[in-house]
Amino acid sequence: MPSPPWLVLDGLFCKKISSIIPKKWKQSGRPSGFQGNNQCNTEKSVPGSLSSLESMVDSLLRSLQYVASRGNLLDAFRTLSQIRLHASSGFPKYVLFSISSLLLTCKNLELLQQGKQLHALAISLGMEPHTVLVPRLVKFYSAFDLLADAHTVMRNSYILDPMSWNLLISSFIRNESYAEAISVYKDMLNKGVKPDNFTYPSVLRACSENMESNLGMAIHGSIEASPWRLDLFVQNSLLSMYGKLGEVVVARRLFDEMTEKDAVSWNSMISVYVLKSMWKQAFELFDCMLVEGMELNIIIWNTIAGGHLHVGNYKGALELVSQMRTWNGHLDPVAIITGFGACSHLENLQMGKEIHGYAIRSHYDVLVNVRNAMITMYSRCKDLIHAYTLFKLTESKCIVTWNSMLSGFCHLDQSEEASCLFREMLSSGLQPNYVTIASILPLCSRVANLQHGKEFHCYLMRRDSFDHYLLLWNALVDMYARSGKVFLARKVFDMMTRRDEVTYTSLISGYGIQGEGLTALALFEEMLSHGIKPDGICMIAVLSACSHSGLVSQGELLFQEMQTLYDIVPSLKHYACMADLFGRAGLLYKAKQAIEGMPYQPTAPMWATLLGACQIHRNTFIGEWAAEKLLKMRPENPGYYVLIANMYATAGSWDELAMMRSLMRDLGVQKAPGCAWVDVGTGFSSFSVEDTSNDHAPEIYSLLEELTDAMRDDDYDTIDEEVSMAC
């Protein structure tokens, strides 16, 4: 029988190999962490025996590990060939360790094909399911996102240790393959592998992301019967899962029953409330964290501060940003943006400038999001000079940057500037998005520039990408309704395939302004029939429509139903609508009762509304009472003083009228002259009574004379005094 190959080479090749192996490798022991089998341990060290060969192969393994760690894969594979030649029959463990080391190198050097060749070698040698190779193969394939191959390796293995299974589950989750992660978990259970405190958090996350509520609850049951029932890491994962599944009550019960809580537990529970927009509960829990002295990270600070901004508590948001700086020593860009947002709504320019200064010192002012928030803040605080300066200094302008500046111009009714900026944006090659159009459309209705509004309407119609943005079509309905073109608003309304309470509110308001109260009420009933619940703004529009059309009984009924059926607490504006409803109908005592009985302090416009009604219906008794209340407020609007004077003049109370005019002189009250607008083709031009300073004055007055003659020819006997005076 011929001798094995390694015996033939013992005196030839092995001696040569031995001469090139470093001396310190020969003196070192076996590979660290490896315990040989009984056969190897009991072998005697006899010259020329198996022990001397094992020592040589051991040195070859160390040589392979060394050259592999240095990235010299070619020499490493050559050494592997020598190890296979000498160790395949007597010492397979060295081949096993060699393949494991080379797989690690292939993973680190991103050598997929070489790694697959090593895997094929392991399969051919029957080593694939070995406990040494399986974790290394899983890590190798996971590094290349070949998770299906890694899953196959695990299925073919007999490993009862959950570590490799955990690695595969977490790899699937990292790739957002949640169903596959759950499949691995089930295979793991089928093989009798017991999950540990690293398995459960991963698979619970997969259940929450994949909305597997039943499986999540089943896993919860298995956790309760496992040694990991009280593990904090597992408990926090359960809390997070129930939160993402929308089970707020279950999540809170788990939180309250936890024997130990850390900052993650508190943050997870707060996140549960935030996901469901339960801001009140989130704020209360955050306050409890402060009382308990829990560790607070920057994320939870930003979340709560942003929540206060979201619910309209702008002062609270600013206070939290200030506390955050005291607690943490610095603010991150998210906190700075929150601060700018709060200043924008409060129009607190001074505080906004302080945050701007901090952003500059922290070098955050160069960030695009921070710069956009700055532009918005200055615009909302009516400091367009600084806003535009920041805009021009921004080198790389994104669509949000343009929208921030456009929104600023539109907010202050700077129609010409907004129009020029929009054209400049188009010239730069940037296309507007739905926010751009939604910012400009309301401006078109406010400045009576319907032509631009129609142009934007055509722009939307030509682009299918805007079809699904309900905000834009609502803005179109509102623009036409506010401009008095209710029939155009109705056309847009009828074309819409999807409507909400904003859509209906805009059209109801348009009909109400036109005095078509019954049509507005019919539209309101249609909205209810479609299951759309009205909000406070919608009820203001409906009540106002009743007021303009004299529908007193319907308005009273709706005011009651908004509280009993729709759970809307009446605001100051709702009471103002009721006062106007009664005043226009001549029910002045009921109007007086509505103002006196409301749980709010009356405003100057409310007293003025009642005064106007008293003037129309010649009730000086209630009118004088309302005038007294109004004068106590010392309003700055000169029109209110004129309204009181007109009431006395209409009632023939000349002494009171003289006294009122004397008071107006003493206070320096001057009524601003009336102003009208005319479209001159290239834009809108304003003019007032007997105004000759306007560049288009000759054309305007010539047009007015022709209009006056045409009105007389058509038997319009009552011509407005100001028109006559202008002519």
PDB file of N, CA and C in Angstrom, residues 340-424:
ATOM      1  N   PHE A 340     -36.309  79.425  15.590  1.00  0.00           N
ATOM      2  CA  PHE A 340     -36.691  80.350  14.520  1.00  0.00           C
ATOM      3  C   PHE A 340     -38.188  80.235  14.211  1.00  0.00           C
ATOM      4  N   GLY A 341     -38.710  78.997  14.220  1.00  0.00           N
ATOM      5  CA  GLY A 341     -40.133  78.799  13.953  1.00  0.00           C
ATOM      6  C   GLY A 341     -41.011  79.477  14.988  1.00  0.00           C
ATOM      7  N   ALA A 342     -40.619  79.362  16.270  1.00  0.00           N
ATOM      8  CA  ALA A 342     -41.391  80.001  17.334  1.00  0.00           C
ATOM      9  C   ALA A 342     -41.335  81.521  17.203  1.00  0.00           C
ATOM     10  N   CYS A 343     -40.153  82.050  16.911  1.00  0.00           N
ATOM     11  CA  CYS A 343     -40.011  83.505  16.734  1.00  0.00           C
ATOM     12  C   CYS A 343     -40.846  84.000  15.552  1.00  0.00           C
ATOM     13  N   SER A 344     -40.935  83.189  14.495  1.00  0.00           N
ATOM     14  CA  SER A 344     -41.725  83.569  13.326  1.00  0.00           C
ATOM     15  C   SER A 344     -43.179  83.773  13.697  1.00  0.00           C
ATOM     16  N   HIS A 345     -43.744  82.835  14.462  1.00  0.00           N
ATOM     17  CA  HIS A 345     -45.153  82.919  14.826  1.00  0.00           C
ATOM     18  C   HIS A 345     -45.411  84.009  15.857  1.00  0.00           C
ATOM     19  N   LEU A 346     -44.444  84.231  16.736  1.00  0.00           N
ATOM     20  CA  LEU A 346     -44.608  85.273  17.758  1.00  0.00           C
ATOM     21  C   LEU A 346     -44.227  86.651  17.231  1.00  0.00           C
ATOM     22  N   GLU A 347     -43.623  86.683  16.018  1.00  0.00           N
ATOM     23  CA  GLU A 347     -43.080  87.924  15.443  1.00  0.00           C
ATOM     24  C   GLU A 347     -42.108  88.574  16.421  1.00  0.00           C
ATOM     25  N   ASN A 348     -41.318  87.725  17.081  1.00  0.00           N
ATOM     26  CA  ASN A 348     -40.331  88.180  18.064  1.00  0.00           C
ATOM     27  C   ASN A 348     -38.998  88.345  17.348  1.00  0.00           C
ATOM     28  N   LEU A 349     -38.810  89.511  16.738  1.00  0.00           N
ATOM     29  CA  LEU A 349     -37.622  89.757  15.934  1.00  0.00           C
ATOM     30  C   LEU A 349     -36.359  89.787  16.794  1.00  0.00           C
ATOM     31  N   GLN A 350     -36.445  90.357  17.999  1.00  0.00           N
ATOM     32  CA  GLN A 350     -35.273  90.473  18.854  1.00  0.00           C
ATOM     33  C   GLN A 350     -34.720  89.098  19.226  1.00  0.00           C
ATOM     34  N   MET A 351     -35.607  88.198  19.651  1.00  0.00           N
ATOM     35  CA  MET A 351     -35.165  86.849  19.998  1.00  0.00           C
ATOM     36  C   MET A 351     -34.654  86.113  18.765  1.00  0.00           C
ATOM     37  N   GLY A 352     -35.289  86.339  17.624  1.00  0.00           N
ATOM     38  CA  GLY A 352     -34.831  85.719  16.384  1.00  0.00           C
ATOM     39  C   GLY A 352     -33.420  86.143  16.030  1.00  0.00           C
ATOM     40  N   LYS A 353     -33.111  87.425  16.251  1.00  0.00           N
ATOM     41  CA  LYS A 353     -31.750  87.908  15.977  1.00  0.00           C
ATOM     42  C   LYS A 353     -30.735  87.283  16.927  1.00  0.00           C
ATOM     43  N   GLU A 354     -31.140  87.063  18.183  1.00  0.00           N
ATOM     44  CA  GLU A 354     -30.229  86.418  19.140  1.00  0.00           C
ATOM     45  C   GLU A 354     -29.919  84.980  18.716  1.00  0.00           C
ATOM     46  N   ILE A 355     -30.952  84.261  18.270  1.00  0.00           N
ATOM     47  CA  ILE A 355     -30.735  82.884  17.802  1.00  0.00           C
ATOM     48  C   ILE A 355     -29.885  82.899  16.533  1.00  0.00           C
ATOM     49  N   HIS A 356     -30.097  83.909  15.690  1.00  0.00           N
ATOM     50  CA  HIS A 356     -29.279  84.061  14.482  1.00  0.00           C
ATOM     51  C   HIS A 356     -27.804  84.225  14.867  1.00  0.00           C
ATOM     52  N   GLY A 357     -27.554  85.054  15.855  1.00  0.00           N
ATOM     53  CA  GLY A 357     -26.181  85.247  16.319  1.00  0.00           C
ATOM     54  C   GLY A 357     -25.565  83.959  16.839  1.00  0.00           C
ATOM     55  N   TYR A 358     -26.365  83.195  17.582  1.00  0.00           N
ATOM     56  CA  TYR A 358     -25.861  81.911  18.092  1.00  0.00           C
ATOM     57  C   TYR A 358     -25.550  80.959  16.941  1.00  0.00           C
ATOM     58  N   ALA A 359     -26.410  80.961  15.915  1.00  0.00           N
ATOM     59  CA  ALA A 359     -26.182  80.093  14.759  1.00  0.00           C
ATOM     60  C   ALA A 359     -24.882  80.451  14.048  1.00  0.00           C
ATOM     61  N   ILE A 360     -24.581  81.739  13.960  1.00  0.00           N
ATOM     62  CA  ILE A 360     -23.327  82.171  13.328  1.00  0.00           C
ATOM     63  C   ILE A 360     -22.126  81.706  14.151  1.00  0.00           C
ATOM     64  N   ARG A 361     -22.208  81.885  15.480  1.00  0.00           N
ATOM     65  CA  ARG A 361     -21.092  81.470  16.344  1.00  0.00           C
ATOM     66  C   ARG A 361     -20.886  79.962  16.320  1.00  0.00           C
ATOM     67  N   SER A 362     -21.961  79.219  16.098  1.00  0.00           N
ATOM     68  CA  SER A 362     -21.862  77.759  16.069  1.00  0.00           C
ATOM     69  C   SER A 362     -21.599  77.223  14.657  1.00  0.00           C
ATOM     70  N   HIS A 363     -21.508  78.145  13.676  1.00  0.00           N
ATOM     71  CA  HIS A 363     -21.258  77.785  12.272  1.00  0.00           C
ATOM     72  C   HIS A 363     -22.396  76.951  11.682  1.00  0.00           C
ATOM     73  N   TYR A 364     -23.591  77.109  12.248  1.00  0.00           N
ATOM     74  CA  TYR A 364     -24.756  76.417  11.694  1.00  0.00           C
ATOM     75  C   TYR A 364     -25.476  77.267  10.648  1.00  0.00           C
ATOM     76  N   ASP A 365     -25.119  78.545  10.545  1.00  0.00           N
ATOM     77  CA  ASP A 365     -25.832  79.439   9.631  1.00  0.00           C
ATOM     78  C   ASP A 365     -25.602  79.082   8.166  1.00  0.00           C
ATOM     79  N   VAL A 366     -24.572  78.269   7.893  1.00  0.00           N
ATOM     80  CA  VAL A 366     -24.292  77.889   6.513  1.00  0.00           C
ATOM     81  C   VAL A 366     -25.139  76.692   6.076  1.00  0.00           C
ATOM     82  N   LEU A 367     -25.783  76.015   7.038  1.00  0.00           N
ATOM     83  CA  LEU A 367     -26.629  74.871   6.697  1.00  0.00           C
ATOM     84  C   LEU A 367     -27.891  75.361   5.989  1.00  0.00           C
ATOM     85  N   VAL A 368     -28.288  74.652   4.959  1.00  0.00           N
ATOM     86  CA  VAL A 368     -29.405  75.097   4.122  1.00  0.00           C
ATOM     87  C   VAL A 368     -30.696  75.206   4.927  1.00  0.00           C
ATOM     88  N   ASN A 369     -31.002  74.193   5.748  1.00  0.00           N
ATOM     89  CA  ASN A 369     -32.244  74.208   6.518  1.00  0.00           C
ATOM     90  C   ASN A 369     -32.287  75.361   7.508  1.00  0.00           C
ATOM     91  N   VAL A 370     -31.146  75.626   8.142  1.00  0.00           N
ATOM     92  CA  VAL A 370     -31.071  76.739   9.097  1.00  0.00           C
ATOM     93  C   VAL A 370     -31.230  78.065   8.357  1.00  0.00           C
ATOM     94  N   ARG A 371     -30.581  78.204   7.214  1.00  0.00           N
ATOM     95  CA  ARG A 371     -30.680  79.440   6.430  1.00  0.00           C
ATOM     96  C   ARG A 371     -32.127  79.685   5.982  1.00  0.00           C
ATOM     97  N   ASN A 372     -32.806  78.632   5.554  1.00  0.00           N
ATOM     98  CA  ASN A 372     -34.209  78.775   5.138  1.00  0.00           C
ATOM     99  C   ASN A 372     -35.087  79.216   6.303  1.00  0.00           C
ATOM    100  N   ALA A 373     -34.836  78.645   7.491  1.00  0.00           N
ATOM    101  CA  ALA A 373     -35.612  79.029   8.678  1.00  0.00           C
ATOM    102  C   ALA A 373     -35.355  80.492   9.039  1.00  0.00           C
ATOM    103  N   MET A 374     -34.130  80.963   8.842  1.00  0.00           N
ATOM    104  CA  MET A 374     -33.801  82.376   9.098  1.00  0.00           C
ATOM    105  C   MET A 374     -34.597  83.291   8.177  1.00  0.00           C
ATOM    106  N   ILE A 375     -34.609  82.943   6.887  1.00  0.00           N
ATOM    107  CA  ILE A 375     -35.326  83.771   5.905  1.00  0.00           C
ATOM    108  C   ILE A 375     -36.805  83.850   6.270  1.00  0.00           C
ATOM    109  N   THR A 376     -37.381  82.710   6.646  1.00  0.00           N
ATOM    110  CA  THR A 376     -38.792  82.692   7.045  1.00  0.00           C
ATOM    111  C   THR A 376     -39.023  83.542   8.275  1.00  0.00           C
ATOM    112  N   MET A 377     -38.117  83.443   9.253  1.00  0.00           N
ATOM    113  CA  MET A 377     -38.279  84.200  10.500  1.00  0.00           C
ATOM    114  C   MET A 377     -38.274  85.704  10.229  1.00  0.00           C
ATOM    115  N   TYR A 378     -37.297  86.179   9.468  1.00  0.00           N
ATOM    116  CA  TYR A 378     -37.229  87.615   9.182  1.00  0.00           C
ATOM    117  C   TYR A 378     -38.443  88.072   8.356  1.00  0.00           C
ATOM    118  N   SER A 379     -38.888  87.225   7.442  1.00  0.00           N
ATOM    119  CA  SER A 379     -40.056  87.581   6.626  1.00  0.00           C
ATOM    120  C   SER A 379     -41.298  87.727   7.483  1.00  0.00           C
ATOM    121  N   ARG A 380     -41.535  86.736   8.373  1.00  0.00           N
ATOM    122  CA  ARG A 380     -42.724  86.774   9.221  1.00  0.00           C
ATOM    123  C   ARG A 380     -42.658  87.907  10.241  1.00  0.00           C
ATOM    124  N   CYS A 381     -41.444  88.308  10.589  1.00  0.00           N
ATOM    125  CA  CYS A 381     -41.277  89.448  11.507  1.00  0.00           C
ATOM    126  C   CYS A 381     -41.258  90.775  10.760  1.00  0.00           C
ATOM    127  N   LYS A 382     -41.628  90.740   9.468  1.00  0.00           N
ATOM    128  CA  LYS A 382     -41.783  91.934   8.622  1.00  0.00           C
ATOM    129  C   LYS A 382     -40.473  92.664   8.366  1.00  0.00           C
ATOM    130  N   ASP A 383     -39.366  91.922   8.486  1.00  0.00           N
ATOM    131  CA  ASP A 383     -38.054  92.503   8.182  1.00  0.00           C
ATOM    132  C   ASP A 383     -37.585  91.909   6.849  1.00  0.00           C
ATOM    133  N   LEU A 384     -38.214  92.392   5.767  1.00  0.00           N
ATOM    134  CA  LEU A 384     -37.927  91.824   4.453  1.00  0.00           C
ATOM    135  C   LEU A 384     -36.531  92.191   3.952  1.00  0.00           C
ATOM    136  N   ILE A 385     -35.968  93.258   4.473  1.00  0.00           N
ATOM    137  CA  ILE A 385     -34.624  93.659   4.022  1.00  0.00           C
ATOM    138  C   ILE A 385     -33.606  92.598   4.428  1.00  0.00           C
ATOM    139  N   HIS A 386     -33.652  92.202   5.730  1.00  0.00           N
ATOM    140  CA  HIS A 386     -32.720  91.168   6.183  1.00  0.00           C
ATOM    141  C   HIS A 386     -33.027  89.823   5.524  1.00  0.00           C
ATOM    142  N   ALA A 387     -34.308  89.533   5.347  1.00  0.00           N
ATOM    143  CA  ALA A 387     -34.690  88.265   4.721  1.00  0.00           C
ATOM    144  C   ALA A 387     -34.137  88.182   3.298  1.00  0.00           C
ATOM    145  N   TYR A 388     -34.302  89.270   2.544  1.00  0.00           N
ATOM    146  CA  TYR A 388     -33.842  89.260   1.160  1.00  0.00           C
ATOM    147  C   TYR A 388     -32.312  89.253   1.079  1.00  0.00           C
ATOM    148  N   THR A 389     -31.664  89.920   2.042  1.00  0.00           N
ATOM    149  CA  THR A 389     -30.192  89.905   2.083  1.00  0.00           C
ATOM    150  C   THR A 389     -29.675  88.484   2.289  1.00  0.00           C
ATOM    151  N   LEU A 390     -30.284  87.763   3.238  1.00  0.00           N
ATOM    152  CA  LEU A 390     -29.894  86.370   3.466  1.00  0.00           C
ATOM    153  C   LEU A 390     -30.160  85.515   2.227  1.00  0.00           C
ATOM    154  N   PHE A 391     -31.282  85.789   1.584  1.00  0.00           N
ATOM    155  CA  PHE A 391     -31.638  85.042   0.377  1.00  0.00           C
ATOM    156  C   PHE A 391     -30.586  85.245  -0.713  1.00  0.00           C
ATOM    157  N   LYS A 392     -30.171  86.475  -0.940  1.00  0.00           N
ATOM    158  CA  LYS A 392     -29.193  86.763  -1.987  1.00  0.00           C
ATOM    159  C   LYS A 392     -27.817  86.201  -1.635  1.00  0.00           C
ATOM    160  N   LEU A 393     -27.504  86.117  -0.328  1.00  0.00           N
ATOM    161  CA  LEU A 393     -26.202  85.591   0.090  1.00  0.00           C
ATOM    162  C   LEU A 393     -26.140  84.073   0.033  1.00  0.00           C
ATOM    163  N   THR A 394     -27.296  83.447  -0.133  1.00  0.00           N
ATOM    164  CA  THR A 394     -27.325  81.983  -0.218  1.00  0.00           C
ATOM    165  C   THR A 394     -26.905  81.559  -1.613  1.00  0.00           C
ATOM    166  N   GLU A 395     -25.753  80.903  -1.709  1.00  0.00           N
ATOM    167  CA  GLU A 395     -25.221  80.542  -3.022  1.00  0.00           C
ATOM    168  C   GLU A 395     -26.019  79.405  -3.650  1.00  0.00           C
ATOM    169  N   SER A 396     -26.241  78.348  -2.897  1.00  0.00           N
ATOM    170  CA  SER A 396     -26.957  77.189  -3.427  1.00  0.00           C
ATOM    171  C   SER A 396     -28.400  77.232  -2.935  1.00  0.00           C
ATOM    172  N   LYS A 397     -29.280  77.749  -3.773  1.00  0.00           N
ATOM    173  CA  LYS A 397     -30.683  77.916  -3.388  1.00  0.00           C
ATOM    174  C   LYS A 397     -31.494  76.696  -3.829  1.00  0.00           C
ATOM    175  N   CYS A 398     -32.124  76.037  -2.876  1.00  0.00           N
ATOM    176  CA  CYS A 398     -33.028  74.937  -3.213  1.00  0.00           C
ATOM    177  C   CYS A 398     -34.452  75.481  -3.298  1.00  0.00           C
ATOM    178  N   ILE A 399     -35.399  74.630  -3.626  1.00  0.00           N
ATOM    179  CA  ILE A 399     -36.790  75.074  -3.782  1.00  0.00           C
ATOM    180  C   ILE A 399     -37.341  75.628  -2.470  1.00  0.00           C
ATOM    181  N   VAL A 400     -36.874  75.075  -1.324  1.00  0.00           N
ATOM    182  CA  VAL A 400     -37.349  75.559  -0.029  1.00  0.00           C
ATOM    183  C   VAL A 400     -36.865  76.992   0.210  1.00  0.00           C
ATOM    184  N   THR A 401     -35.656  77.300  -0.232  1.00  0.00           N
ATOM    185  CA  THR A 401     -35.123  78.663  -0.082  1.00  0.00           C
ATOM    186  C   THR A 401     -35.989  79.659  -0.855  1.00  0.00           C
ATOM    187  N   TRP A 402     -36.290  79.324  -2.103  1.00  0.00           N
ATOM    188  CA  TRP A 402     -37.150  80.204  -2.908  1.00  0.00           C
ATOM    189  C   TRP A 402     -38.533  80.334  -2.281  1.00  0.00           C
ATOM    190  N   ASN A 403     -39.079  79.220  -1.820  1.00  0.00           N
ATOM    191  CA  ASN A 403     -40.411  79.259  -1.207  1.00  0.00           C
ATOM    192  C   ASN A 403     -40.432  80.110   0.051  1.00  0.00           C
ATOM    193  N   SER A 404     -39.349  80.068   0.833  1.00  0.00           N
ATOM    194  CA  SER A 404     -39.282  80.863   2.063  1.00  0.00           C
ATOM    195  C   SER A 404     -39.361  82.353   1.754  1.00  0.00           C
ATOM    196  N   MET A 405     -38.610  82.776   0.721  1.00  0.00           N
ATOM    197  CA  MET A 405     -38.614  84.189   0.365  1.00  0.00           C
ATOM    198  C   MET A 405     -39.935  84.591  -0.288  1.00  0.00           C
ATOM    199  N   LEU A 406     -40.455  83.733  -1.163  1.00  0.00           N
ATOM    200  CA  LEU A 406     -41.744  84.007  -1.801  1.00  0.00           C
ATOM    201  C   LEU A 406     -42.856  84.114  -0.765  1.00  0.00           C
ATOM    202  N   SER A 407     -42.837  83.205   0.200  1.00  0.00           N
ATOM    203  CA  SER A 407     -43.844  83.233   1.259  1.00  0.00           C
ATOM    204  C   SER A 407     -43.768  84.525   2.050  1.00  0.00           C
ATOM    205  N   GLY A 408     -42.546  85.028   2.252  1.00  0.00           N
ATOM    206  CA  GLY A 408     -42.389  86.298   2.964  1.00  0.00           C
ATOM    207  C   GLY A 408     -43.027  87.454   2.217  1.00  0.00           C
ATOM    208  N   PHE A 409     -42.780  87.552   0.913  1.00  0.00           N
ATOM    209  CA  PHE A 409     -43.398  88.608   0.111  1.00  0.00           C
ATOM    210  C   PHE A 409     -44.923  88.472   0.101  1.00  0.00           C
ATOM    211  N   CYS A 410     -45.402  87.245  -0.041  1.00  0.00           N
ATOM    212  CA  CYS A 410     -46.852  87.025  -0.088  1.00  0.00           C
ATOM    213  C   CYS A 410     -47.499  87.343   1.254  1.00  0.00           C
ATOM    214  N   HIS A 411     -46.801  87.008   2.352  1.00  0.00           N
ATOM    215  CA  HIS A 411     -47.344  87.260   3.689  1.00  0.00           C
ATOM    216  C   HIS A 411     -47.600  88.744   3.916  1.00  0.00           C
ATOM    217  N   LEU A 412     -46.758  89.592   3.315  1.00  0.00           N
ATOM    218  CA  LEU A 412     -46.891  91.041   3.486  1.00  0.00           C
ATOM    219  C   LEU A 412     -47.530  91.696   2.261  1.00  0.00           C
ATOM    220  N   ASP A 413     -48.190  90.898   1.429  1.00  0.00           N
ATOM    221  CA  ASP A 413     -48.926  91.394   0.263  1.00  0.00           C
ATOM    222  C   ASP A 413     -48.051  92.173  -0.710  1.00  0.00           C
ATOM    223  N   GLN A 414     -46.790  91.779  -0.816  1.00  0.00           N
ATOM    224  CA  GLN A 414     -45.883  92.411  -1.779  1.00  0.00           C
ATOM    225  C   GLN A 414     -46.017  91.669  -3.112  1.00  0.00           C
ATOM    226  N   SER A 415     -47.098  91.973  -3.834  1.00  0.00           N
ATOM    227  CA  SER A 415     -47.435  91.184  -5.018  1.00  0.00           C
ATOM    228  C   SER A 415     -46.414  91.340  -6.141  1.00  0.00           C
ATOM    229  N   GLU A 416     -45.952  92.558  -6.388  1.00  0.00           N
ATOM    230  CA  GLU A 416     -45.018  92.783  -7.484  1.00  0.00           C
ATOM    231  C   GLU A 416     -43.686  92.094  -7.210  1.00  0.00           C
ATOM    232  N   GLU A 417     -43.212  92.212  -5.947  1.00  0.00           N
ATOM    233  CA  GLU A 417     -41.949  91.565  -5.589  1.00  0.00           C
ATOM    234  C   GLU A 417     -42.059  90.051  -5.702  1.00  0.00           C
ATOM    235  N   ALA A 418     -43.203  89.514  -5.252  1.00  0.00           N
ATOM    236  CA  ALA A 418     -43.422  88.063  -5.331  1.00  0.00           C
ATOM    237  C   ALA A 418     -43.451  87.604  -6.780  1.00  0.00           C
ATOM    238  N   SER A 419     -44.110  88.387  -7.634  1.00  0.00           N
ATOM    239  CA  SER A 419     -44.203  88.031  -9.051  1.00  0.00           C
ATOM    240  C   SER A 419     -42.827  88.049  -9.715  1.00  0.00           C
ATOM    241  N   CYS A 420     -42.022  89.073  -9.402  1.00  0.00           N
ATOM    242  CA  CYS A 420     -40.669  89.161  -9.976  1.00  0.00           C
ATOM    243  C   CYS A 420     -39.795  88.001  -9.499  1.00  0.00           C
ATOM    244  N   LEU A 421     -39.915  87.668  -8.209  1.00  0.00           N
ATOM    245  CA  LEU A 421     -39.105  86.581  -7.662  1.00  0.00           C
ATOM    246  C   LEU A 421     -39.504  85.243  -8.277  1.00  0.00           C
ATOM    247  N   PHE A 422     -40.799  85.078  -8.524  1.00  0.00           N
ATOM    248  CA  PHE A 422     -41.265  83.838  -9.139  1.00  0.00           C
ATOM    249  C   PHE A 422     -40.694  83.698 -10.547  1.00  0.00           C
ATOM    250  N   ARG A 423     -40.708  84.778 -11.294  1.00  0.00           N
ATOM    251  CA  ARG A 423     -40.145  84.732 -12.648  1.00  0.00           C
ATOM    252  C   ARG A 423     -38.633  84.473 -12.597  1.00  0.00           C
ATOM    253  N   GLU A 424     -37.971  85.049 -11.599  1.00  0.00           N
ATOM    254  CA  GLU A 424     -36.534  84.818 -11.441  1.00  0.00           C
ATOM    255  C   GLU A 424     -36.252  83.347 -11.142  1.00  0.00           C
TER     256      GLU A 424
END
